[in-house]
Every structure is written in structure tokens, then in C-alpha cells.
Amino acid sequence: MLARKSIIPEEYVLARIAAENLRKPRIRDRLPRARFIAKSGACNLAHKNIREQGRFLQDIFTTLVDLKWRHTLVIFTMSFLCSWLLFAIMWWLVAFAHGDIYAYMEKSGMEKSGLESTVCVTNVRSFTSAFLFSIEVQVTIGFGGRMMTEECPLAITVLILQNIVGLIINAVMLGCIFMKTAQAHRRAETLIFSRHAVIAVRNGKLCFMFRVGDLRKSMIISASVRIQVVKKTTTPEGEVVPIHQLDIPVDNPIESNNIFLVAPLIICHVIDKRSPLYDISATDLANQDLEVIVILEGVVETTGITTQARTSYIAEEIQWGHRFVSIVTEEEGVYSVDYSKFGNTVKVAAPRCSARELDEKPSILIQTLQKSELSHQNSLRKRNSMRRNNSMRRSNSIRRNNSSLMVPKVQFMTPEGNQNTSES
């Protein structure tokens, strides 16, 4: 069946589509900026063209710990199999050189019982039996069917060597597995940061704030927080520095700069003359190519291992004019933390100018607070007027309903001509 032809000519349709495409502005999506530190704390860095690969083998233990679990298990499995196979070949060569294999092949039945005192290892008559004896020696199983004799000093030397090699492999394997399971970043999985950072006024100053918390009851001892700003800069000589790191001081009343992380805390940085955010306003923040890196370090109370948790905030993740809600309450003599509101923020009054402009013109803060107070009062008035209107409408509707339910009066005529009024 042929397709039905359109009433509108195709030339007109093509011209109309081309004209619409020309009218529509072509907006290219902004490419996402590469983060130096991911939200999970992983470093977003790829090492390429490393020529001296042998440096990794000089520190073989750290290399094994840094490998993935599947690679580590494959390496240890292959090391055990290779050691068993290597010493099985040595045991077979010892038996072959001493003539034990030929002795077992020539004699049969009751004659084999007399060979136990003349062979190096009893019941090693083939490579399979030598491989099984190698496993029994290294794993110390000892089934009793194969055992050493005093005939061959070389076999005793091989036995000692295999025991030493087996102990070394076991020690390295156990140490590597322990270090992989007790790594510092495992404890950092329960150290959480707020999804967004905020900039608001605290004590008359613009402050950069974020929230950090610990989900475990075991504490982090001597916990400290460091903040750095990473951005791309250009020197006066024209040199481009792609990753320029600047330290940011943390507002901490304690001189030791340690925090007591028993409950979620709001870490505050006052934006002053020392801060890289001093000249950035709310409108400039969206166009800034910067990344704020947060590093939390401390000692795990249960293991004594130093741990480190990291995260970062780019310009899109910094909310200007917001404040974190309170999540710590006192219930029946116990402080309770509601982690469902851990990253929740509320909008508050904050000047949209930079911290430099705020220091030069302190009246901006007063005007902003006055405007917020007026807007708050206006919103309260509107809310009260709406409540009054709703109550008046409700009362009017109730009155109408009551009037419609009133009982009408009925008049009755008597024969004498008197009118009696009654209500039914």
C-alpha cells in the first residue's frame, strides 16, 4: 500500500524547517569541569608514560597492598602453586638421583617393605607422589604415608629450604591481607561531609561553612581540618599553573587547631584579607574556576592508625545566602543527632557583594538585614491577613448553612376564621 501524499508540498516543508533551525539559537552545553578531588575523596589523577616501572618492584609490599583484591589473590595463589611445583621437581630429582624410583619400579609386593630404610623419602615413586609430598611438607599436613629418612643429607637440606620459603610466603600473605583490611581509607567511609557548602554572615563577617560528621561511636583522636583552594592561575610572566594550591585558615577558637568530633560540626572559614575568596561576590562565584578541598585527619581510637577523609566543593556546590539547619537536640537528658537533616540548609539574609566590599562599606550589611526584616514582617502580615480571610469565609459559609436549615412557619385556618401559627 502506497503512503498517502501530504497536501503541503515538500519544498515548502523543507524551507520551513530550515528557517526554524536558523532562528533557534544554538546553545552549547558547558562542559563539566574536571575535579581534582572527587566527592568520595578519590584523587582524579591519571599517571601516564611512566618509564621507570621497576621502582614499584623495589617496594614490593606496598605494591601488593595497593593492588586490587583479585590481583592480590591471584598473585598469592600462583606463588603457592609455583613453590609447590618447584619443590616437587626438587623432590623428584632427589629420588631420581638416589635411585628410589627405579627401586620401586623393580620390586613389588612384600619386597617394597624393605626399601623404607634405604630410600630418601618413602613412597615417592613418581612426580605425582613428589608433588603431594611437597604440599604435605609446606602446609604441614602430614598424612603419614610419605616421610623422610636419614639416608640423604641433600633431602634434609631441601626440607629446611622449603619450610623457610613457605614461612616467608605465609608471612607476606598475612601481612598484606591485614594491611588491606585495616587500611586508613576504610575508616574514612564513615566520616561524612555535607553535599554543599554555604556562604553566610556569622558574627558580622562573611563565612565559608560546611558540615562534617562521624557515623561511628568510636572517636577520631586529634582530628584536624585543613582547607585548600585549587584553581588555575597565570603568573605575571605568563606561566600557566594548572593546579595552584592555596591554604585557607580555619576559624577555630582552640589553639591546637584540633576538633572534638563527637557530634556533627560546622567548620567555618572567615573570608578576610588572607582568604582567596575575599574578592569573590555572589555573581562572580558562578563563573569562578576553583575547587575547595577539605581534608580531615585524625587517629582511629580502636586501631591507632592515622586516617584521612577528603572531599571537595566546586563553584556549583557552594550556596550563597544559606545556613545549615540544627540537627542536634536534647531528648530526655541525651543529645540526639538527626542525620536525615545533615545536609539541609535554609535561606538567610546575606549581602550579595564580596567580602572586600563589605569591609569597605559596612552599611551594606545593615541594609541587607533591614530589608530581610521588612520582608519577614510583610510575609507575616500577608499570612495573618490570609488567615483572617479564611476564617471570615469559613464563618460566612457556616452562617449560610444555618440559615438554609431554619424551619419555615406554617399557618392553619380554623372554621371560626382564627389563624393559628405553628412550627413543624
XYZ file of C-alpha atoms in Angstrom:
424
model
C 0.000 0.000 0.000
C 1.442 3.365 -1.045
C 1.954 6.068 1.526
C -0.507 8.890 1.430
C 0.927 12.085 -0.071
C 0.840 15.207 2.035
C -1.303 18.128 0.990
C 1.559 20.594 1.693
C 4.358 20.431 -0.911
C 7.665 19.026 0.251
C 9.610 22.080 -0.942
C 7.610 24.309 1.401
C 8.099 21.955 4.361
C 11.882 21.771 3.873
C 12.150 25.534 3.579
C 10.089 25.990 6.772
C 12.260 23.531 8.734
C 15.449 25.245 7.551
C 14.104 28.662 8.577
C 13.162 27.411 12.055
C 16.618 25.916 12.551
C 18.212 29.224 11.638
C 16.024 31.117 14.095
C 16.784 28.842 17.034
C 19.960 29.889 18.842
C 22.430 27.078 19.202
C 23.497 26.902 22.825
C 26.341 24.587 23.654
C 26.231 22.894 26.998
C 29.023 23.832 29.324
C 31.487 21.013 29.693
C 31.754 19.738 33.270
C 34.957 20.847 34.928
C 37.415 18.142 35.901
C 37.613 17.818 39.666
C 40.949 17.378 41.368
C 39.320 15.529 44.300
C 36.058 13.621 43.825
C 33.202 13.825 46.318
C 34.157 10.385 47.612
C 37.714 11.580 48.311
C 39.439 9.792 45.429
C 42.102 11.727 43.534
C 41.035 12.332 39.954
C 44.523 11.978 38.516
C 45.878 9.626 35.856
C 49.610 8.789 35.718
C 50.804 8.247 32.158
C 54.090 7.477 30.391
C 55.938 6.230 33.481
C 59.187 4.857 32.128
C 60.817 3.584 35.314
C 58.356 0.830 36.166
C 60.997 -1.014 38.180
C 60.653 1.441 41.055
C 57.383 -0.244 42.018
C 59.174 -3.580 42.480
C 61.679 -2.035 44.890
C 58.794 -1.602 47.345
C 57.008 -4.851 46.588
C 54.999 -4.938 49.824
C 53.378 -1.541 49.202
C 52.707 -2.571 45.609
C 50.895 -5.702 46.794
C 48.845 -3.685 49.286
C 47.869 -1.116 46.636
C 46.718 -3.789 44.190
C 43.094 -4.806 43.889
C 41.865 -7.828 45.787
C 41.536 -10.052 42.732
C 45.091 -9.301 41.622
C 46.471 -9.907 45.124
C 44.665 -13.256 45.455
C 45.854 -14.366 42.025
C 49.451 -13.490 42.908
C 49.371 -15.406 46.206
C 47.666 -18.423 44.631
C 50.256 -18.549 41.885
C 53.095 -18.148 44.403
C 51.849 -21.161 46.394
C 51.353 -23.275 43.292
C 54.754 -22.351 41.886
C 56.522 -23.094 45.175
C 54.799 -26.479 45.465
C 55.641 -27.291 41.864
C 59.256 -26.143 42.198
C 59.928 -28.216 45.294
C 58.057 -31.190 43.777
C 60.603 -31.117 40.954
C 63.423 -30.983 43.513
C 61.999 -33.930 45.486
C 61.609 -35.929 42.271
C 65.206 -35.144 41.289
C 66.425 -36.224 44.750
C 64.543 -39.523 44.433
C 65.736 -39.986 40.849
C 69.371 -39.281 41.722
C 69.282 -41.668 44.667
C 67.651 -44.420 42.618
C 64.462 -44.622 44.648
C 62.166 -44.502 41.601
C 63.923 -47.457 39.922
C 63.895 -49.393 43.180
C 60.120 -49.020 43.488
C 59.638 -49.950 39.832
C 61.765 -53.127 40.003
C 60.478 -54.516 43.281
C 56.835 -55.275 44.021
C 54.676 -56.705 46.778
C 56.451 -57.648 50.004
C 59.834 -56.593 48.638
C 58.842 -52.860 48.837
C 58.595 -53.006 52.610
C 62.352 -53.421 52.867
C 63.002 -50.222 50.894
C 61.800 -47.878 53.620
C 65.215 -47.801 55.284
C 67.232 -47.304 52.071
C 65.276 -44.569 50.205
C 65.383 -40.810 50.869
C 61.594 -40.352 51.035
C 59.256 -43.295 51.390
C 56.506 -43.881 48.806
C 57.847 -41.250 46.352
C 57.734 -43.320 43.177
C 56.527 -40.734 40.598
C 56.211 -36.981 40.016
C 52.617 -37.028 41.330
C 53.709 -38.515 44.648
C 56.567 -35.984 44.792
C 54.074 -33.126 44.264
C 51.815 -34.452 47.034
C 54.799 -34.759 49.376
C 55.781 -31.170 48.576
C 52.296 -29.954 49.602
C 52.432 -32.019 52.830
C 55.817 -30.555 53.780
C 54.961 -26.897 53.112
C 51.443 -26.963 54.573
C 52.494 -29.359 57.405
C 49.602 -31.746 56.780
C 51.480 -34.992 57.470
C 49.158 -37.813 56.382
C 51.780 -40.423 57.332
C 52.130 -42.233 54.001
C 55.307 -40.354 52.997
C 58.123 -39.373 55.312
C 61.815 -38.506 55.410
C 64.631 -40.945 56.241
C 68.264 -40.495 57.371
C 69.773 -41.734 54.121
C 70.037 -38.406 52.202
C 71.532 -35.202 53.684
C 70.501 -33.426 50.470
C 66.845 -34.257 51.119
C 67.141 -32.787 54.632
C 68.538 -29.580 53.126
C 65.637 -29.372 50.669
C 63.199 -29.895 53.548
C 64.696 -26.994 55.534
C 64.693 -24.735 52.474
C 61.057 -25.472 51.664
C 59.972 -24.731 55.226
C 61.734 -21.367 55.158
C 60.200 -20.422 51.779
C 56.730 -21.477 52.954
C 57.021 -19.358 56.122
C 58.093 -16.313 54.093
C 55.135 -16.669 51.719
C 52.706 -17.083 54.632
C 54.114 -14.057 56.477
C 53.901 -11.816 53.423
C 50.387 -13.011 52.624
C 49.070 -12.485 56.169
C 50.702 -9.064 56.454
C 49.342 -7.954 53.106
C 45.813 -9.132 53.902
C 45.917 -7.424 57.304
C 47.104 -4.132 55.816
C 44.470 -4.263 53.070
C 41.648 -4.889 55.548
C 42.902 -2.288 58.054
C 43.686 0.482 55.595
C 43.062 4.051 56.705
C 40.553 4.837 53.982
C 38.249 2.101 55.294
C 37.652 4.130 58.448
C 37.128 7.227 56.323
C 33.990 5.662 54.836
C 32.070 6.604 57.991
C 33.376 10.198 58.020
C 30.829 12.210 56.048
C 30.730 15.739 54.678
C 27.780 17.867 53.638
C 26.879 17.719 49.969
C 27.019 21.505 49.621
C 28.962 24.272 51.287
C 27.374 27.586 52.204
C 28.409 31.230 52.454
C 26.535 33.295 55.020
C 27.062 36.007 57.613
C 28.324 34.909 61.028
C 29.353 37.436 63.682
C 29.194 40.244 61.130
C 31.568 38.540 58.651
C 31.028 36.516 55.502
C 31.993 32.923 56.242
C 32.504 29.812 54.161
C 30.980 26.855 56.041
C 30.456 23.134 55.623
C 29.411 20.305 57.928
C 31.397 17.217 58.900
C 30.296 14.233 60.990
C 31.307 10.775 62.181
C 28.819 7.900 61.997
C 30.691 5.637 64.419
C 30.705 5.834 68.195
C 34.453 5.240 68.324
C 36.054 8.656 68.085
C 38.771 10.159 65.922
C 41.543 11.346 68.221
C 43.363 14.627 67.479
C 41.134 15.347 64.497
C 42.141 18.387 62.462
C 40.688 20.019 59.353
C 42.647 21.651 56.538
C 41.148 23.613 53.651
C 42.826 24.383 50.341
C 41.700 26.192 47.220
C 42.847 24.740 43.907
C 42.470 26.854 40.816
C 44.169 27.625 37.539
C 46.298 30.768 37.685
C 48.664 32.671 35.419
C 51.786 34.355 36.736
C 52.838 37.888 35.635
C 55.498 36.226 33.492
C 52.835 34.335 31.561
C 53.390 30.918 33.146
C 50.166 28.919 33.496
C 49.874 26.948 36.743
C 47.035 24.416 36.221
C 46.877 23.310 39.869
C 47.709 26.232 42.147
C 47.112 25.349 45.808
C 46.336 27.982 48.436
C 45.832 27.271 52.139
C 42.744 28.638 53.871
C 42.787 29.250 57.642
C 40.036 27.620 59.682
C 38.250 29.617 62.364
C 38.895 27.548 65.487
C 38.908 29.056 68.988
C 41.144 26.225 70.219
C 44.840 26.997 69.884
C 45.801 23.414 68.989
C 43.542 23.560 65.892
C 42.026 20.173 66.841
C 38.309 19.460 66.877
C 36.296 17.218 69.190
C 34.283 15.256 66.634
C 31.772 13.653 68.979
C 28.839 15.171 67.058
C 28.490 16.788 63.617
C 30.251 20.143 63.497
C 30.043 23.131 61.175
C 33.553 24.113 60.107
C 33.797 27.842 59.481
C 36.294 29.876 57.492
C 36.086 33.654 57.856
C 36.500 35.323 54.479
C 39.015 38.062 55.273
C 42.031 39.616 53.556
C 44.003 36.361 53.803
C 41.284 34.354 52.058
C 41.332 33.590 48.308
C 37.547 34.202 48.371
C 37.952 37.803 49.536
C 37.228 39.405 46.139
C 34.500 36.992 45.009
C 30.846 38.074 45.069
C 27.705 36.008 44.594
C 27.542 36.815 40.889
C 31.236 36.095 40.376
C 31.055 32.743 42.137
C 29.176 31.025 39.300
C 31.927 31.948 36.827
C 34.856 31.019 39.059
C 37.000 28.053 38.064
C 38.003 26.999 41.562
C 37.740 23.970 43.829
C 37.773 23.997 47.622
C 39.405 20.853 49.008
C 38.656 19.750 52.574
C 40.967 17.289 54.371
C 40.092 15.717 57.728
C 42.896 13.865 59.508
C 42.998 12.012 62.797
C 43.941 8.850 64.647
C 41.463 5.973 64.880
C 40.711 5.260 68.533
C 40.385 1.470 68.178
C 43.385 0.716 65.927
C 45.717 3.697 66.378
C 46.066 4.107 62.596
C 46.089 7.601 61.123
C 43.172 8.093 58.754
C 42.318 10.807 56.276
C 38.985 11.738 54.703
C 38.727 14.129 51.766
C 36.103 15.891 49.712
C 35.829 18.989 47.545
C 33.367 21.711 46.608
C 33.273 23.373 43.208
C 31.540 26.679 42.486
C 28.217 24.994 41.634
C 28.169 23.277 45.036
C 28.574 26.465 47.103
C 25.246 28.029 48.112
C 25.358 31.751 48.778
C 22.995 33.039 51.454
C 22.211 29.694 53.082
C 22.741 28.233 56.529
C 22.725 24.683 57.857
C 19.765 23.645 59.962
C 20.282 22.416 63.513
C 20.310 18.623 63.854
C 21.391 18.180 67.489
C 18.581 18.170 70.067
C 18.345 17.204 73.717
C 15.839 14.430 74.421
C 15.397 13.086 77.968
C 18.891 14.066 79.055
C 20.575 12.619 75.926
C 21.796 14.546 72.909
C 20.211 13.190 69.733
C 21.516 13.707 66.185
C 19.136 13.560 63.227
C 21.299 12.588 60.252
C 18.353 12.861 57.845
C 18.844 16.650 58.007
C 22.626 16.507 57.810
C 22.913 18.455 54.563
C 19.714 20.517 54.783
C 20.066 24.282 54.507
C 17.744 27.263 54.852
C 17.915 30.561 53.028
C 19.011 33.505 55.160
C 19.739 37.178 54.581
C 23.247 37.733 53.254
C 24.773 40.544 51.157
C 25.494 39.588 47.570
C 28.682 41.625 47.437
C 32.207 40.392 48.109
C 33.879 40.448 51.499
C 36.129 43.315 50.378
C 33.118 45.485 49.518
C 31.512 44.524 52.819
C 34.605 45.650 54.741
C 34.760 48.911 52.810
C 31.020 49.625 53.222
C 29.680 48.101 56.458
C 26.328 49.758 55.818
C 25.586 47.108 53.170
C 25.134 44.513 55.895
C 22.785 46.770 57.882
C 20.690 47.492 54.781
C 20.502 43.795 53.937
C 19.349 42.911 57.446
C 16.764 45.712 57.400
C 15.403 44.532 54.050
C 15.172 40.975 55.303
C 13.376 42.157 58.443
C 10.890 44.173 56.373
C 10.271 41.281 54.028
C 9.784 38.993 57.023
C 7.257 41.389 58.542
C 5.425 41.721 55.219
C 5.244 37.969 54.878
C 3.849 37.735 58.420
C 1.232 40.361 57.628
C 0.200 38.588 54.444
C -0.014 35.326 56.331
C -2.167 36.880 59.066
C -4.452 38.573 56.536
C -4.874 35.301 54.673
C -5.742 33.568 57.926
C -8.355 36.270 58.708
C -9.873 35.998 55.261
C -10.048 32.249 55.533
C -11.682 32.449 58.947
C -14.229 35.015 57.705
C -15.073 32.858 54.708
C -15.471 29.896 56.966
C -17.806 31.758 59.316
C -19.887 33.106 56.403
C -20.275 29.654 54.948
C -21.384 28.333 58.349
C -23.987 31.109 58.641
C -25.391 30.340 55.199
C -25.691 26.690 56.087
C -27.503 27.523 59.317
C -29.944 29.875 57.573
C -30.786 27.255 54.975
C -31.544 24.767 57.733
C -34.065 27.046 59.565
C -37.660 25.544 59.854
C -40.337 27.577 57.943
C -43.583 28.718 59.696
C -46.918 27.089 58.651
C -50.365 28.798 59.077
C -53.606 26.796 59.733
C -57.157 28.214 59.103
C -59.888 27.331 61.644
C -63.654 27.350 60.911
C -64.124 30.365 63.148
C -61.706 32.289 60.962
C -58.856 32.498 63.508
C -55.364 31.820 62.301
C -53.131 29.553 64.337
C -49.441 29.591 63.613
C -47.344 26.590 64.444
C -43.961 25.346 63.630
C -43.470 21.896 62.384
